[in-house]
Every structure is written in structure tokens, then in C-alpha cells.
Short mmCIF file of C-alpha atoms and ligand atoms in Angstrom, two decimals:
data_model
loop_
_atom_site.label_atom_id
_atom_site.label_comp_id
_atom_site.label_asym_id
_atom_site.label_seq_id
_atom_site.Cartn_x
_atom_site.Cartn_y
_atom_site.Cartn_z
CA UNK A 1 -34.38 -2.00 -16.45
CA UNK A 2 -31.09 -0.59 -15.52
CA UNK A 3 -28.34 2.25 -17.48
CA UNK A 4 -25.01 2.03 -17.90
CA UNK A 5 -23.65 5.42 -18.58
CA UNK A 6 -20.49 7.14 -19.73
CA UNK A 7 -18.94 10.53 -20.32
CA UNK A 8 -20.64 11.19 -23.65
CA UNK A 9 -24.30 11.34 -21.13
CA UNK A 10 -22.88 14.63 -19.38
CA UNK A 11 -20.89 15.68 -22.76
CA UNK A 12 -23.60 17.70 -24.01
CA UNK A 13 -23.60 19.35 -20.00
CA UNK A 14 -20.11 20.40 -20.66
CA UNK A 15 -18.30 18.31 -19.04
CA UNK A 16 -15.34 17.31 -20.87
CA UNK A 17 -15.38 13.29 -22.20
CA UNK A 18 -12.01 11.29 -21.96
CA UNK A 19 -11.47 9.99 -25.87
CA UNK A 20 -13.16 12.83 -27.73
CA UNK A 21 -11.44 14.70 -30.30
CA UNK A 22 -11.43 17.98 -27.68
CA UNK A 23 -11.72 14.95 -24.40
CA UNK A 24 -9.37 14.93 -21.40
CA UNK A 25 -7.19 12.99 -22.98
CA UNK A 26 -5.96 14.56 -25.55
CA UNK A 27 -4.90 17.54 -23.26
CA UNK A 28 -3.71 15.05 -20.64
CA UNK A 29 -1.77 11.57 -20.35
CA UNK A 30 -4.23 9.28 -18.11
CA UNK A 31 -1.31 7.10 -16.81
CA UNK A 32 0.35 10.50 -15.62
CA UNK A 33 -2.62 11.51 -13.73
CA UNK A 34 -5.47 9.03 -13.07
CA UNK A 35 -3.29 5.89 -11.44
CA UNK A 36 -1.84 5.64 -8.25
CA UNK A 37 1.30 5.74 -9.56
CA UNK A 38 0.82 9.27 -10.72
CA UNK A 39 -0.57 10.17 -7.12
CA UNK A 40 2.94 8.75 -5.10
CA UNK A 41 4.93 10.86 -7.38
CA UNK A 42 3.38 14.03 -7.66
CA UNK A 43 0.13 13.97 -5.43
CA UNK A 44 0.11 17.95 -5.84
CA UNK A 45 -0.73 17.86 -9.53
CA UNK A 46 -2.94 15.30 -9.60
CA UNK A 47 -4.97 17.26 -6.94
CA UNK A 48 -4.79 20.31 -9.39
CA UNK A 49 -6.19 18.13 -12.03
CA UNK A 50 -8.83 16.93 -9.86
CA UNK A 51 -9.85 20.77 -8.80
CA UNK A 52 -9.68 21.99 -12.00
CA UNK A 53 -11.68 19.17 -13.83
CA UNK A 54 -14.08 20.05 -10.25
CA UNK A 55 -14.50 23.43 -10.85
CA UNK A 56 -15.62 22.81 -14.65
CA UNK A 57 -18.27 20.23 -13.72
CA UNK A 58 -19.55 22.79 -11.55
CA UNK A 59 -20.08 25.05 -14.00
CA UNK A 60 -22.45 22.20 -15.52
CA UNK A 61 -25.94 21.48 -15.49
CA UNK A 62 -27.54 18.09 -16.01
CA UNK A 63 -28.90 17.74 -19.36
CA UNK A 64 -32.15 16.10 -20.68
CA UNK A 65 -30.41 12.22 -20.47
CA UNK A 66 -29.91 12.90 -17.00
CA UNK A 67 -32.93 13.86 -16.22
CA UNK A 68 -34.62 11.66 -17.78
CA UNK A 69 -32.97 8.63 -16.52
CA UNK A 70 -33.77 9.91 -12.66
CA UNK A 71 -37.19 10.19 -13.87
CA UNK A 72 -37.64 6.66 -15.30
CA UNK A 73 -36.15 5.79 -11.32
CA UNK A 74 -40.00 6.41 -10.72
CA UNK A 75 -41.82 5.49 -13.46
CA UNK A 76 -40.54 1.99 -14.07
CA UNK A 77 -40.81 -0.85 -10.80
CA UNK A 78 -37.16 -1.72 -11.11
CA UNK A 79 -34.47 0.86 -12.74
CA UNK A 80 -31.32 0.32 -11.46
CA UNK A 81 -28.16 3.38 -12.80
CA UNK A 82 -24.45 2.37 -13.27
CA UNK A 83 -22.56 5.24 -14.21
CA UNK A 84 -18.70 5.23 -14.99
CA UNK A 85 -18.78 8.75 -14.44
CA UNK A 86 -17.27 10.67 -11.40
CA UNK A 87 -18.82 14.10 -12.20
CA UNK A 88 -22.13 13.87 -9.65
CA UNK A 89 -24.57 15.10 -12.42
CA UNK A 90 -27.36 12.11 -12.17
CA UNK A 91 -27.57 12.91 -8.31
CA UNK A 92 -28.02 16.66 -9.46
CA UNK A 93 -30.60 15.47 -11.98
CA UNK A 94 -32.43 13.78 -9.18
CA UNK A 95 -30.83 10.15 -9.53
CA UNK A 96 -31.09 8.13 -6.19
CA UNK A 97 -28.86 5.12 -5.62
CA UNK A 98 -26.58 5.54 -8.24
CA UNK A 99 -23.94 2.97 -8.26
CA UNK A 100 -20.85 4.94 -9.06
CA UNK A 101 -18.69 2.43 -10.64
CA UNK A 102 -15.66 4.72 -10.66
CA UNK A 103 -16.16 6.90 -7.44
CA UNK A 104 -16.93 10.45 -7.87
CA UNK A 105 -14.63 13.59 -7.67
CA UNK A 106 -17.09 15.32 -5.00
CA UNK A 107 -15.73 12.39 -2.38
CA UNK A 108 -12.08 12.36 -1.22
CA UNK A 109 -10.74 9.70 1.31
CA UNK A 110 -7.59 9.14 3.10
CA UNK A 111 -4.84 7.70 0.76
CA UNK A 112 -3.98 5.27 3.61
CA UNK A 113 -7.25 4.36 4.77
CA UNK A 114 -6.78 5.32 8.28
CA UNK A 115 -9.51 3.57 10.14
CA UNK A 116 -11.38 5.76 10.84
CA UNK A 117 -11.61 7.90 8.35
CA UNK A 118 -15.08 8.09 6.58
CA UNK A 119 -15.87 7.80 2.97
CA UNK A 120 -17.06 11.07 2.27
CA UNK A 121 -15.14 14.53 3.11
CA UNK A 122 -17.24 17.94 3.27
CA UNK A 123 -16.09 20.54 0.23
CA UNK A 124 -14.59 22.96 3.23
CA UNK A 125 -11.85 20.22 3.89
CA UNK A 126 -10.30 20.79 0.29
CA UNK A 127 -9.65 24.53 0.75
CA UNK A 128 -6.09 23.98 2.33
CA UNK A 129 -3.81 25.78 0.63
CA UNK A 130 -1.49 22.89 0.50
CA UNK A 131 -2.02 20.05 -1.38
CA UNK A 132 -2.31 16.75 -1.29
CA UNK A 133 -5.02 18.05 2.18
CA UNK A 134 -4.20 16.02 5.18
CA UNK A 135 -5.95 13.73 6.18
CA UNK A 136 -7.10 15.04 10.27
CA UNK A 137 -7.15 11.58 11.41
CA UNK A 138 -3.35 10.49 10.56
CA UNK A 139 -2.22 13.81 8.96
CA UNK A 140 -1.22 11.47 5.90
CA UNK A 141 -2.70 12.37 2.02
CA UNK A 142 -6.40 12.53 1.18
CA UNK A 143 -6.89 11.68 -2.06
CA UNK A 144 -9.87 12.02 -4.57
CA UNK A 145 -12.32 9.53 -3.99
CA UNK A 146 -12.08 7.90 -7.60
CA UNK A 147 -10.85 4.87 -8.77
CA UNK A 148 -7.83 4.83 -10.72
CA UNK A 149 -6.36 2.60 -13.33
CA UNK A 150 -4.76 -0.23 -12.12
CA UNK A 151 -7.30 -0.26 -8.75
CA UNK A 152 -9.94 -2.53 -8.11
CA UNK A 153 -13.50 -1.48 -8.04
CA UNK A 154 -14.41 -2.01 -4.34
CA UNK A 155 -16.49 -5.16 -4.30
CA UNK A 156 -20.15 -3.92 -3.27
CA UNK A 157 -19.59 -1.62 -6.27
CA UNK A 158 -19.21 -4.92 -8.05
CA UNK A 159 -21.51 -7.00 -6.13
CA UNK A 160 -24.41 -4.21 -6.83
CA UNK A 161 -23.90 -3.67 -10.28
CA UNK A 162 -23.84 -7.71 -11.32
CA UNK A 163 -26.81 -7.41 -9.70
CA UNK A 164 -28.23 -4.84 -11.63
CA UNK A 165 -27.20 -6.08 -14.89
CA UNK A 166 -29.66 -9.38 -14.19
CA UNK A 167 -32.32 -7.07 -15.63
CA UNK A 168 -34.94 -7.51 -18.87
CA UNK A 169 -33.71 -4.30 -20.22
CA UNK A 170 -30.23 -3.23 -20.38
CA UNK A 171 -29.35 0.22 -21.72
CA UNK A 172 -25.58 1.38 -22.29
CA UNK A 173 -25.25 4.91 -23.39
CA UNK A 174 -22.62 7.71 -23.67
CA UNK A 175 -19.45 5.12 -23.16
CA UNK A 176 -16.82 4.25 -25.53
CA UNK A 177 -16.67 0.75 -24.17
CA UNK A 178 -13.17 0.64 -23.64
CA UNK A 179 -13.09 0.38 -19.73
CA UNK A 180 -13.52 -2.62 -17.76
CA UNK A 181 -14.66 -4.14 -15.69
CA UNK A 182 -17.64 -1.51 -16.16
CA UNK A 183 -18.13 -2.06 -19.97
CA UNK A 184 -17.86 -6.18 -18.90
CA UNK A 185 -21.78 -5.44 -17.33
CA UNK A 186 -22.88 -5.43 -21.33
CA UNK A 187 -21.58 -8.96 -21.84
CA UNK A 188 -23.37 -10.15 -17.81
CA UNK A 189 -26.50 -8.88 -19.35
CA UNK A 190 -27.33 -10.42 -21.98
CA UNK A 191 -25.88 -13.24 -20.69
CA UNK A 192 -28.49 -13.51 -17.96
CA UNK A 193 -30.98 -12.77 -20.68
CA UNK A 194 -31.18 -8.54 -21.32
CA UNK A 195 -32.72 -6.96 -24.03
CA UNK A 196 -29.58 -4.36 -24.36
CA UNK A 197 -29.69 -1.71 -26.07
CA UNK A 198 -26.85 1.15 -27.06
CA UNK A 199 -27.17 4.49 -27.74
CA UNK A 200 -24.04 6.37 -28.76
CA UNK A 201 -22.93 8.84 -31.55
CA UNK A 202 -20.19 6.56 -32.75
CA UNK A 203 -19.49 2.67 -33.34
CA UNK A 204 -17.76 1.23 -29.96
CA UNK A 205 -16.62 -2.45 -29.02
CA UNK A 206 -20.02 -3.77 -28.50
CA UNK A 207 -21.94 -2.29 -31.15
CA UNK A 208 -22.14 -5.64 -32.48
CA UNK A 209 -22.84 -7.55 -29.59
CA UNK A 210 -26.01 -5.46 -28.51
CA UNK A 211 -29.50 -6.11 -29.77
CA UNK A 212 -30.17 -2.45 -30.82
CA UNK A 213 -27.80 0.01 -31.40
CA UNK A 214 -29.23 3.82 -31.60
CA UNK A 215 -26.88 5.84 -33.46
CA UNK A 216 -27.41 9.80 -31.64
CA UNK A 217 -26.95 11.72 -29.05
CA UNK A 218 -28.68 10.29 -25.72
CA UNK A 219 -29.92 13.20 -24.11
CA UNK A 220 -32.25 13.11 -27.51
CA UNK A 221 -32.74 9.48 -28.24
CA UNK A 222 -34.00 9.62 -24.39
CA UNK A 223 -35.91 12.05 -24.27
CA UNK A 224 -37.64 11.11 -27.45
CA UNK A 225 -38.99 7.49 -25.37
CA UNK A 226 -39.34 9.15 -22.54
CA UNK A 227 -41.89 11.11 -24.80
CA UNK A 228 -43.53 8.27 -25.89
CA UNK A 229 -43.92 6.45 -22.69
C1 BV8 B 301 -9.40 -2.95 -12.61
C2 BV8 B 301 -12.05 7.45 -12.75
C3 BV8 B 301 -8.37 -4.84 -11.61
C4 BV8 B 301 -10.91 8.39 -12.68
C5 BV8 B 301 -11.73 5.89 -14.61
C6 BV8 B 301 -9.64 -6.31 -18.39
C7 BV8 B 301 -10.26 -6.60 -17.17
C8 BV8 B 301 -10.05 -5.80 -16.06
C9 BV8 B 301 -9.23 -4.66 -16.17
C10 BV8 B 301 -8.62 -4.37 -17.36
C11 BV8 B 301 -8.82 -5.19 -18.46
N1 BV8 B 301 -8.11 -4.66 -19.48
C12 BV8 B 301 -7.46 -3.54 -19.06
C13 BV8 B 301 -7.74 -3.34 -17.77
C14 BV8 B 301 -7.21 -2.26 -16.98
C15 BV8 B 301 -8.09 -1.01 -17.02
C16 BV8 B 301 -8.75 -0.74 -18.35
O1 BV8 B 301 -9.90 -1.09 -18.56
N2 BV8 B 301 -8.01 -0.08 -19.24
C17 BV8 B 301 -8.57 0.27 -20.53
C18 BV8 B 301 -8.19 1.69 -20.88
C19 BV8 B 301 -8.06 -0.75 -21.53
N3 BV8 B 301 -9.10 -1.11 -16.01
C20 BV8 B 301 -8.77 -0.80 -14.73
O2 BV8 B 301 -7.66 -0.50 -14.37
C21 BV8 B 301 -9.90 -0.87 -13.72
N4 BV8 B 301 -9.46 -1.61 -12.58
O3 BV8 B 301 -9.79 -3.57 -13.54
O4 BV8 B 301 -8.80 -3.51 -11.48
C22 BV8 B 301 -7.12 -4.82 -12.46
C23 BV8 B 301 -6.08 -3.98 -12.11
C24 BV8 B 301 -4.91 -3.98 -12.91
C25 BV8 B 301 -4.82 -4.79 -14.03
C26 BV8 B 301 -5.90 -5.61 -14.40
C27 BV8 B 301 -7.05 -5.62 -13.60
C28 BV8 B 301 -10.26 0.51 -13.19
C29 BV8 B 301 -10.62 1.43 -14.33
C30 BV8 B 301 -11.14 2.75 -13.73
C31 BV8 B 301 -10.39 3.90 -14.34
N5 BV8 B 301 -10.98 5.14 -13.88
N6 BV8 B 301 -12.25 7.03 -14.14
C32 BV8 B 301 -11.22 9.71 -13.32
O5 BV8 B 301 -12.28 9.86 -13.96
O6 BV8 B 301 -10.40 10.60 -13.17
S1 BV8 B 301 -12.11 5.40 -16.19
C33 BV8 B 301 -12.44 6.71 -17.25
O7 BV8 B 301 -12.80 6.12 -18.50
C34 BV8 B 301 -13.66 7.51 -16.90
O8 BV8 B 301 -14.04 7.49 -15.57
C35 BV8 B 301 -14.77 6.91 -17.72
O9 BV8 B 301 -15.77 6.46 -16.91
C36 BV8 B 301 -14.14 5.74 -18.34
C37 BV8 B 301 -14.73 5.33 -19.65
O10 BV8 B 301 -14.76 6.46 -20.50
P1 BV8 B 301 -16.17 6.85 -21.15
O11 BV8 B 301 -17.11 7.18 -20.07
O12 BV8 B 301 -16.58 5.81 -22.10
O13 BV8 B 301 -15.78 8.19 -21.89
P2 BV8 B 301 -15.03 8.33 -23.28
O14 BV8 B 301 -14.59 9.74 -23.40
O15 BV8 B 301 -14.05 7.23 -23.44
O16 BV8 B 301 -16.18 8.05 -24.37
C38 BV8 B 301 -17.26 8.94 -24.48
C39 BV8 B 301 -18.26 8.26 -25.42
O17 BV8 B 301 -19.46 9.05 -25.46
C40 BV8 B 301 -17.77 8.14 -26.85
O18 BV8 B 301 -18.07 6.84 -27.32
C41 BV8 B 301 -18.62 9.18 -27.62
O19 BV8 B 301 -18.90 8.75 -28.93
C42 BV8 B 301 -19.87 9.18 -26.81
N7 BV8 B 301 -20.66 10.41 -26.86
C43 BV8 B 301 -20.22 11.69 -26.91
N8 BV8 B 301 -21.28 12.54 -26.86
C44 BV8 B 301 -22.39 11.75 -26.76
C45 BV8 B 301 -22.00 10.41 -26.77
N9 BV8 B 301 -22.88 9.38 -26.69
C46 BV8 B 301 -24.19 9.71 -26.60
N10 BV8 B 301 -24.64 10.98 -26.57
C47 BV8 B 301 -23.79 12.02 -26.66
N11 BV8 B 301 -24.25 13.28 -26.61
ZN1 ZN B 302 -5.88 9.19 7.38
#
């Protein structure tokens, strides 16, 4: 079995969605902040966008869908979890392996990829009172360790969650299926033979192409099976 999750899995946390009546972009423009064209030209606010949108997931606590999906890591022989999201909270709930199909907001990296600089960055590094933080390698930009519109997902992101979609049971949930390549894993499982399944509180893209959409809110539609397993 393996998850695809979106925002609307850690909406009932807190943590603001993107398309939402109250989501992130309604306050914000996405190309002026989550694209690498927005980072060149004013790396400072980005990085305030990044802290503040940091500071609110912290404030968060993994709900029942979370919790439940790191759960069903044990129960079921193969569960494999793709999550769009940057915000950390299935490793909080207990989540192992998690392939983060969109980075996550607790990583930073060097903008230029100096050699040797390594993928993840402890917290302490962030609390330079300048920003963008230099990187200490090449004392060029770190950035947040997301990926942006208009970047490619790195390929073992890629590689890994192809892989994961070649599963019996495929379960998308929280998304509003507008992003790809991650929303693309629907249409790879069930054409290598999935049983997928949505679960959302509104209609999205594939609706129709799924073999069961669940109209609610996941952190009850899974915890109701998890109940009944
Ligand atoms: C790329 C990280 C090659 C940053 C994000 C076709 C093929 C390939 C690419 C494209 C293509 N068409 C267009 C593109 C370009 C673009 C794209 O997809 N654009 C869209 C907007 C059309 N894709 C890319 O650029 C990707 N790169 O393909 O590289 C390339 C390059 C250039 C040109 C062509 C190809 C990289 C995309 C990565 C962008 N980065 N995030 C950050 O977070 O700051 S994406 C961003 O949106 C979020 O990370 C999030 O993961 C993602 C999707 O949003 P959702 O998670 O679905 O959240 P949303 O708010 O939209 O919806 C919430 C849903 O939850 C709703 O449906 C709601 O009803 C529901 N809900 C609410 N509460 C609940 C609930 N459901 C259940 N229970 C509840 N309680
Ligand atoms: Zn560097």
C-alpha cells in the first residue's frame, strides 16, 4: 500500500494549505515567493516567508491522519508515504522513510551546491541575523531545502516514488491535484494495476479517474479504517 499526501492531511494540525479559501495563497503570490526566480531577486523575503511559515508549523501537532498513516508503516508488510508536503509532521507522527516529494522547510542547502556542502543544516545555522545565511563552505546563499516551481524533483525522489506507486493499494489524500509531477503518481498507479483510492473534502482533477473517492476529512475517514482494521 502506499499514501500520497497533501496540505489538506496537516490542515486540520494548523498548518496553513496553499488553495484554501484562508490557504497561503491567497495571502501570498507563489511565483513571487516559491520559484527560484523569486529567491535571485529578493532571497531576504523569501527567507522571511520560509521562517514565518516555520515558526507556524511549529506551533503544530500531527493530527489523527498522521498518525495513523505512521502506524499502518507497521501494521501492513509494504506501506510506502509520498508526501508533497514540506512541513515535517509525518516524521513527528512517527513516519519513517518518508519520501518528501517537495523537500521540507526543516532542511536548507547551499543555493550553489558547493561540494561539499551536506543536505541537511542544523536549526542553530538559521539564527544569523542576516539573511539569505551563508553558506560556511563558500560563504554564498543557503537556501530552504524545498523544491520550487519551475525545479526538478531530484531523481531518487522520482526514482523512489515510481516505485512506490507499483503498489495494490494506492491512497491519495489531502491534495488538490493540481501539482505535478507528484499528482502524475495517481495516473502510474493504476496504471501498474492500484486499487486507488481518494479521500478529500472537495472534488479535484482525479476524482474521476480513481476507483473510490471518500468525500471527508482524512484525519477521520482514516482513523475510522484504521478502527476497523
Ligand atoms: C517540475 C514546495 C520540471 C515549496 C511546492 C506538467 C508536468 C510537469 C510540471 C508541470 C506540469 N504542468 C505544470 C508544471 C509546472 C509545475 C506545476 O505543477 N504547476 C501547477 C501549479 C500547474 N510543477 C513544477 O514546477 C514542479 N517541477 O515539474 O520540474 C519542469 C520544470 C518547469 C516546467 C515544466 C516542468 C515542481 C513543483 C513543486 C512546487 N513546490 N511546494 C513550498 O511548499 O514552499 S508545491 C505546493 O503545492 C505545496 O508544496 C503542495 O505540496 C503542492 C500541492 O498543494 P496541495 O498539497 O494539494 O495543497 P492545496 O492547498 O493545493 O490543496 C489542499 C487540499 O486539501 C484541497 O483539495 C482541500 O480540499 C483538501 N483538504 C483540506 N482539508 C482537508 C482536505 N482533505 C482531506 N482532509 C482535510 N481535513
Ligand atoms: Zn556553499
Amino acid at each position: 500500500m502506499t499514501a500520497l499526501t497533501g496540505a489538506g492531511v496537516s490542515a486540520s494540525s494548523g498548518v496553513p494549505t496553499f488553495r484554501d479559501p484562508d490557504g497561503l495563497w491567497k495571502t501570498f503570490r507563489p511565483a513571487e515567493l516559491a520559484t527560484p526566480e523569486a529567491f535571485r531577486d529578493n532571497p531576504g523575503r523569501v527567507w522571511e516567508w520560509y521562517l514565518w511559515r516555520r515558526g507556524k508549523i511549529a506551533a503544530c501537532t500531527p493530527n489523527r491522519a498522521h498518525r495513523v498513516l505512521a502506524r499502518w508503516r507497521e501494521r501492513f508488510g509494504r506501506f510506502e508515504l509520498v508526501t508533497q508536503n514540506v512541513d515535517g509532521l509525518h516524521e513527528r507522527a512517527g513516519s519513517t522513510d518518508v519520501i518528501r516529494f517537495h523537500g521540507s522547510v526543516w532542511e536548507v542547502r547551499c543555493a550553489a551546491r558547493c561540494a561539499d556542502s551536506p543536505e541537511g543544516w542544523p536549526d542553530e545555522m538559521l539564527q544569523y541575523a542576516e539573511l539569505p545565511p551563508p553558506c560556511p563552505y563558500c560563504g554564498g546563499p543557503l537556501r530552504p531545502g524545498v523544491v520550487w516551481f519551475g525545479e526538478v524533483i531530484p531523481a531518487d525522489t522520482l526514482r523512489r516514488s515510481s516505485e512506490a506507486a507499483d503498489c495494490e493499494v494506492f491512497i491519495v489524500a489531502g491534495t488538490s491535484a493540481l501539482v505535478y509531477p507528484a499528482i502524475g503518481l495517481v495516473a502510474a498507479a493504476r496504471s501498474m494495476g492500484a486499487f486507488t483510492i481518494e479521500i478529500n473534502v472537495e472534488r479535484t482533477p482525479v476524482s474521476g479517474d480513481v476507483d473510490l473517492s471518500i468525500s471527508g476529512p482524512a484525519e477521520e475517514i482514516l482513523g475510522l479504517v484504521d478502527d476497523q482494521l
